[in-house]
């Protein structure tokens, strides 16, 4: 008998539009988030944060705060000492990387506005916050370096003791790596007899803005110290706590209960988690901290924030010959847990779906006196996709051809898979022609092009633009050996267990903890089909290091393609372990028994027994074969040999009012190839959410600092998150080329919409006004920027930091002289 090959062939659950089983508790308020949990005797924390971007702490007077009602203690970094541990960087991208020490509570100097300088412990959260106002901190302000281009000068230093703002320079060169030619040769040749396009793009700083603010509760009163946290990474957090505090890992239990979103923003070991852990240990009582929304925006890590300089070369017929990428990335004040690794992830995606014969990538990361940056939905890949898809449009404009024509000329054809790219990755499967053809048809591409021409011919003040984005991404982070070769501190495997209960029900344990993705539903569907067990009889457990003892958590679209495959393998082991027991109970030889749709059947007879019956018999253990252990539970750990490469074609139509700069989305169509689909309803939700997040970068969102280093977009009044009312109905469809890196044939989908949509929107806006002399508009493409791009040279200029200058009570709103850096926000 072969159990794996003969697994159920009637996929009753996979491919079915199942409503998410977890939604009942999530949308009715029945679940309990971290902040809803309050063990008896819980104390509450409030953080005292620096208002200055860079300053020396000259004194901290906690006398008044300590005398406040129901205040238990007020603590500084000196009080906590080594017990507070340290925030780690798990991905030093070079051996020489300059990495400032990141204590959870600043000791004698603050490096960004919002950094914690003291902590108040009180019997209620309100009393803690009130007392925090009474902590008197004296600062001596230091010059702050804001923005990448200022940081590159090394004139004002974010950390004077380090002697430089430059953290690390990471380089990939195809000629050196042996994956392609010399890009400088390509540039020289193209300058003589070809096409050279040079562009610089700005990736503005963004804020993940998850729905549930971060919250941490630590109870040290048991044998283990239990920490509940609104985190994406309970297993990695447990490791970081143990490694930096000296508490044995076996004495730490981390629980991520239902978590209200993350988008990478909770892929972190936060100062607040470390502080809560240290104070709970110090006082021997449960301690809780929940941030306010303002604290979240100012101190939870930010994302993106890059300057991208690209040089693309091509033959005169449009065949690309080389790509050179020079990247500068703002890490903020500290190198976060992934930190400089985020732009390095992008290094492998700038070449995208195109057959560049030569490629060079160099990324310089810098430190500034701003909130630290790290992974944000897509992490490095949206930035790369934006740049390459923007410059491919420029190549099309140079050639005077349709943007889809130049893409098709250069992309990998479906018969060329598997294909090793110039960046050294092997794309396993894909069909860009098919996805594009379907997208064009659904979008009505030719008709919209005709309408665009009519509007141009008539001089219509409202012009129409069509934007194209043909993307791919590497996701499913894994594989461990590749991550190791990049000096990433962890592996990429995932673990799963399948427990067959005596009553025939099934418990599935996964190391991939969800924060809104629908794991419980999708994983139940997979196991239901694999074991022939009813969907409702399967319980998925996750997010607790005591229950799911092994795991590497959820990020990088890895849960299904890595964690799902681990589940498949564990389920197959269950069948393997149950087989000799079933044969014994059926009084047949193992060779004569076949597993099909949840039953072991003696071939050629009616004799059979259900897997659930075998589970019950195994529990009783009254009649097992000699030498067989009384358990059919199974574990599996899966470490793939390759990444996962979803792709798609996204088309966007934007209307641009050339008189006012106002933009309006007319139509958006996407056809994604994410391999085999487990649950189409969940996929639609992932794609819709991803699209809005990417569109928001193109049109609305931007973290803006003033010239003092204060975040002026520190509330949802100023940081423009879109709602459903701000978007249109998207047309979402799929093509399918199964992935070859997992037996389910699935590819990641969680980040696809975000990665693809941003360049599609900006390309559409630029396409609408290119005939008026505009070839770039800086994101977000606000009406002001569009109008400026139409009426002045350039890409629309910087966002006006119109907030009232801080610490100047006599200045009225709107009279500000503050400004942003690098033409848009914190950035640069």
XYZ file of C-alpha atoms in Angstrom, residues 468-799:
332
model
C 0.520 47.993 -15.886
C 2.229 45.872 -13.274
C 3.398 42.367 -14.178
C 4.942 41.183 -10.959
C 6.408 38.184 -9.276
C 7.695 37.760 -5.746
C 9.764 35.338 -3.739
C 7.794 34.271 -0.707
C 7.329 31.400 1.654
C 10.390 32.306 3.680
C 12.354 29.384 3.945
C 14.548 27.750 2.792
C 16.855 27.569 5.812
C 20.057 26.965 3.863
C 19.521 30.033 1.674
C 18.583 32.178 4.672
C 21.737 30.958 6.376
C 23.841 31.911 3.380
C 22.450 35.443 3.749
C 23.446 35.526 7.458
C 19.820 35.470 8.606
C 19.788 34.353 12.228
C 16.959 31.833 12.012
C 15.797 29.046 9.741
C 12.731 28.904 7.568
C 11.250 25.515 8.366
C 7.815 24.981 9.907
C 6.451 22.343 12.218
C 3.072 20.664 12.487
C 1.413 17.922 14.525
C -1.739 15.942 13.888
C -3.333 14.393 16.946
C -5.989 11.726 16.452
C -8.275 11.876 19.475
C -10.048 8.865 20.921
C -13.438 10.143 19.809
C -12.354 10.400 16.213
C -11.863 14.147 16.296
C -8.610 15.729 15.205
C -6.367 18.358 16.725
C -3.984 20.063 14.350
C -1.084 21.952 15.881
C 0.881 24.381 13.757
C 3.851 26.596 14.463
C 2.422 29.243 12.133
C 0.313 31.539 14.296
C -2.394 33.566 12.591
C -3.166 37.247 12.952
C -6.166 37.396 10.665
C -5.220 35.181 7.723
C -7.739 32.377 8.248
C -5.340 29.581 9.156
C -7.915 27.640 11.147
C -10.185 27.367 8.138
C -7.621 26.700 5.414
C -5.628 24.227 7.505
C -8.850 22.397 8.424
C -9.684 22.076 4.739
C -6.283 20.587 3.971
C -6.418 18.034 6.771
C -10.058 17.188 6.066
C -9.218 16.151 2.534
C -5.997 14.430 3.476
C -7.496 12.285 6.246
C -11.083 12.084 5.060
C -12.266 13.684 8.304
C -15.245 16.109 8.381
C -14.169 19.771 8.322
C -16.012 20.530 11.551
C -14.245 17.697 13.387
C -10.883 19.395 13.030
C -9.543 21.884 15.547
C -6.499 23.974 14.673
C -4.320 25.027 17.597
C -1.588 27.639 17.343
C -0.023 30.687 18.923
C 1.031 29.132 22.234
C 4.573 27.890 22.694
C 3.373 25.360 25.240
C 0.894 23.827 22.782
C 2.784 24.427 19.549
C 6.244 23.930 20.969
C 8.049 24.327 17.655
C 7.543 26.898 14.983
C 8.904 29.907 13.166
C 5.672 31.869 13.046
C 3.918 33.889 10.374
C 5.393 36.376 7.921
C 6.506 36.496 4.311
C 3.499 34.534 2.969
C 4.956 31.356 4.457
C 2.092 29.870 6.467
C 0.425 27.884 3.716
C 3.345 27.001 1.484
C 5.618 25.967 4.364
C 3.284 25.376 7.326
C 0.582 23.814 5.144
C 3.044 21.367 3.649
C 4.226 20.399 7.144
C 0.587 19.587 7.916
C 0.302 17.419 4.825
C 3.373 15.469 5.821
C 2.167 15.017 9.389
C -1.207 13.803 8.116
C 0.479 11.328 5.805
C 2.483 9.997 8.741
C -0.767 9.476 10.640
C -2.008 7.287 7.807
C 1.288 5.415 7.734
C 1.131 4.757 11.482
C -2.526 3.727 11.358
C -2.047 1.281 8.488
C -0.569 -1.725 10.379
C -3.151 -1.276 13.127
C -5.971 -1.175 10.608
C -4.629 -4.238 8.821
C -4.352 -6.053 12.124
C -7.929 -5.198 13.064
C -9.131 -6.268 9.609
C -7.130 -9.476 9.845
C -5.486 -8.655 6.535
C -1.961 -8.144 5.391
C -0.691 -4.598 5.162
C -0.119 -5.054 1.442
C -3.802 -5.767 0.891
C -5.106 -2.640 2.623
C -5.691 0.628 0.861
C -6.503 4.033 2.392
C -9.142 6.060 0.606
C -11.388 8.897 1.773
C -10.920 8.306 5.467
C -11.173 4.493 5.386
C -8.781 1.574 5.272
C -10.219 -0.946 2.870
C -9.186 -4.521 2.149
C -8.752 -4.542 -1.595
C -11.409 -6.517 -3.422
C -13.684 -6.898 -0.374
C -16.241 -4.906 1.579
C -14.138 -5.149 4.711
C -12.916 -1.838 5.968
C -12.447 0.402 8.959
C -12.519 4.169 9.308
C -9.432 6.088 10.388
C -11.490 7.435 13.278
C -12.219 3.870 14.394
C -8.535 3.070 14.247
C -7.930 6.123 16.438
C -10.389 4.823 19.019
C -8.894 1.323 18.906
C -5.412 2.796 19.304
C -6.545 4.783 22.332
C -7.919 1.626 23.963
C -4.819 -0.318 22.906
C -6.568 -3.626 23.625
C -5.739 -5.239 20.325
C -2.679 -3.801 18.651
C -0.052 -5.629 16.618
C 2.984 -6.728 18.584
C 5.609 -4.017 18.778
C 3.327 -1.187 17.632
C 3.117 1.819 19.946
C -0.400 2.901 21.013
C -0.399 6.176 19.105
C -1.029 7.272 15.562
C -0.307 10.925 16.269
C 2.399 12.358 14.059
C 4.713 15.333 13.717
C 6.458 16.758 10.692
C 8.904 19.556 10.045
C 9.146 20.906 6.526
C 12.020 22.927 5.158
C 11.534 23.608 1.440
C 14.364 23.612 -1.028
C 13.252 26.799 -2.731
C 11.172 29.919 -2.314
C 7.737 30.230 -3.817
C 6.981 32.474 -6.810
C 3.418 33.711 -7.310
C 2.944 36.209 -10.091
C 0.230 38.193 -11.768
C -0.784 40.980 -14.081
C -2.483 44.020 -12.568
C -4.087 46.690 -14.726
C -5.350 50.018 -13.429
C -7.209 52.890 -15.087
C -6.894 56.310 -13.460
C -8.525 59.589 -14.404
C -6.476 62.718 -13.778
C -7.974 66.193 -13.726
C -5.230 68.265 -15.335
C -6.711 71.490 -13.974
C -6.853 70.492 -10.298
C -4.523 67.499 -10.005
C -7.333 65.353 -8.616
C -7.090 61.652 -9.402
C -9.854 59.068 -9.516
C -9.615 55.323 -9.905
C -11.768 54.183 -12.776
C -11.052 50.451 -12.939
C -8.729 47.867 -11.405
C -8.298 44.317 -12.671
C -5.872 41.745 -11.398
C -5.194 38.194 -12.490
C -2.912 36.445 -10.042
C -1.322 33.030 -10.360
C -0.987 31.723 -6.829
C -0.972 28.056 -7.771
C -3.711 25.809 -6.460
C -6.201 27.631 -4.254
C -7.318 26.118 -0.959
C -10.131 28.566 -0.168
C -11.142 31.071 -2.882
C -13.082 33.210 -0.407
C -10.046 33.699 1.824
C -7.899 34.382 -1.219
C -10.299 37.089 -2.388
C -10.107 38.702 1.009
C -6.314 38.597 0.990
C -6.140 40.074 -2.504
C -8.672 42.834 -1.766
C -6.896 43.840 1.425
C -3.510 43.720 -0.232
C -4.695 45.848 -3.134
C -6.005 48.561 -0.853
C -2.758 48.601 1.117
C -0.689 49.001 -2.046
C -3.042 51.569 -3.553
C -2.853 53.503 -0.296
C 0.904 53.849 -0.696
C 0.396 55.195 -4.196
C -2.293 57.693 -3.262
C -2.556 58.490 0.429
C -0.190 57.169 3.080
C 3.021 58.827 4.200
C 4.818 59.186 7.508
C 5.990 62.779 7.681
C 8.529 64.235 10.105
C 9.136 67.911 10.700
C 12.589 69.402 10.795
C 12.840 68.689 14.518
C 12.310 64.992 13.989
C 8.762 64.936 15.299
C 6.269 62.703 13.527
C 3.573 65.116 12.372
C 1.456 62.371 10.821
C 1.101 60.754 14.233
C -2.650 60.232 14.204
C -5.214 58.910 11.774
C -6.256 62.499 11.171
C -2.921 63.108 9.464
C -1.906 59.618 8.364
C -4.474 58.850 5.697
C -5.663 55.272 5.904
C -8.280 54.509 3.263
C -11.633 52.968 4.019
C -13.871 50.890 1.775
C -15.588 54.143 0.785
C -12.335 55.435 -0.726
C -11.859 52.518 -3.097
C -13.721 50.863 -5.936
C -14.833 47.302 -6.569
C -11.887 45.354 -7.896
C -12.061 42.692 -10.557
C -10.111 39.737 -9.199
C -9.360 36.560 -11.114
C -6.737 33.846 -11.350
C -4.749 31.584 -13.585
C -3.086 28.483 -12.191
C 0.331 26.961 -12.643
C 0.902 24.810 -9.559
C 4.010 25.408 -7.505
C 6.548 22.611 -7.623
C 8.004 23.296 -4.185
C 5.149 21.816 -2.157
C 2.774 18.931 -2.761
C -0.293 21.167 -2.525
C 0.917 23.183 -5.509
C 0.174 26.394 -3.644
C 1.900 29.768 -3.786
C 1.749 32.651 -1.326
C -0.990 35.253 -1.643
C -0.843 37.399 1.476
C 1.400 40.067 -0.003
C 0.642 39.810 -3.721
C -1.938 42.584 -3.916
C 0.262 45.034 -2.029
C 3.320 44.271 -4.128
C 1.622 44.604 -7.493
C -0.838 47.435 -7.018
C 1.396 50.387 -6.123
C 3.254 50.573 -9.462
C 0.054 49.849 -11.394
C -1.596 52.950 -9.906
C 1.392 55.274 -10.307
C 2.037 54.019 -13.835
C -1.587 54.830 -14.665
C -1.340 58.364 -13.311
C 1.919 59.038 -15.142
C 0.463 57.484 -18.297
C -2.449 59.915 -18.133
C -0.179 62.955 -18.218
C 2.990 61.728 -19.908
C 2.031 63.529 -23.123
C 2.077 66.731 -21.065
C 5.751 66.271 -20.216
C 5.496 64.353 -16.925
C 7.511 61.150 -16.437
C 7.281 60.742 -12.660
C 5.113 61.766 -9.726
C 6.351 61.094 -6.261
C 4.213 58.988 -3.919
C 1.728 59.500 -2.519
C 0.296 61.047 -5.665
C -1.746 63.723 -3.943
C -3.627 66.267 -6.040
C -1.071 68.859 -4.975
C 1.832 66.807 -6.264
C 0.051 65.925 -9.488
C -0.779 69.594 -10.082
C 2.812 70.633 -9.346
C 4.182 67.967 -11.663
C 1.907 69.300 -14.402
C 2.824 72.908 -13.825
C 6.462 72.728 -12.798
C 9.397 70.518 -13.606
C 9.936 67.491 -11.413
C 7.854 64.846 -9.771
C 5.627 67.035 -7.646
C 8.036 67.848 -4.850
C 7.801 67.255 -1.163
C 4.792 66.995 1.059
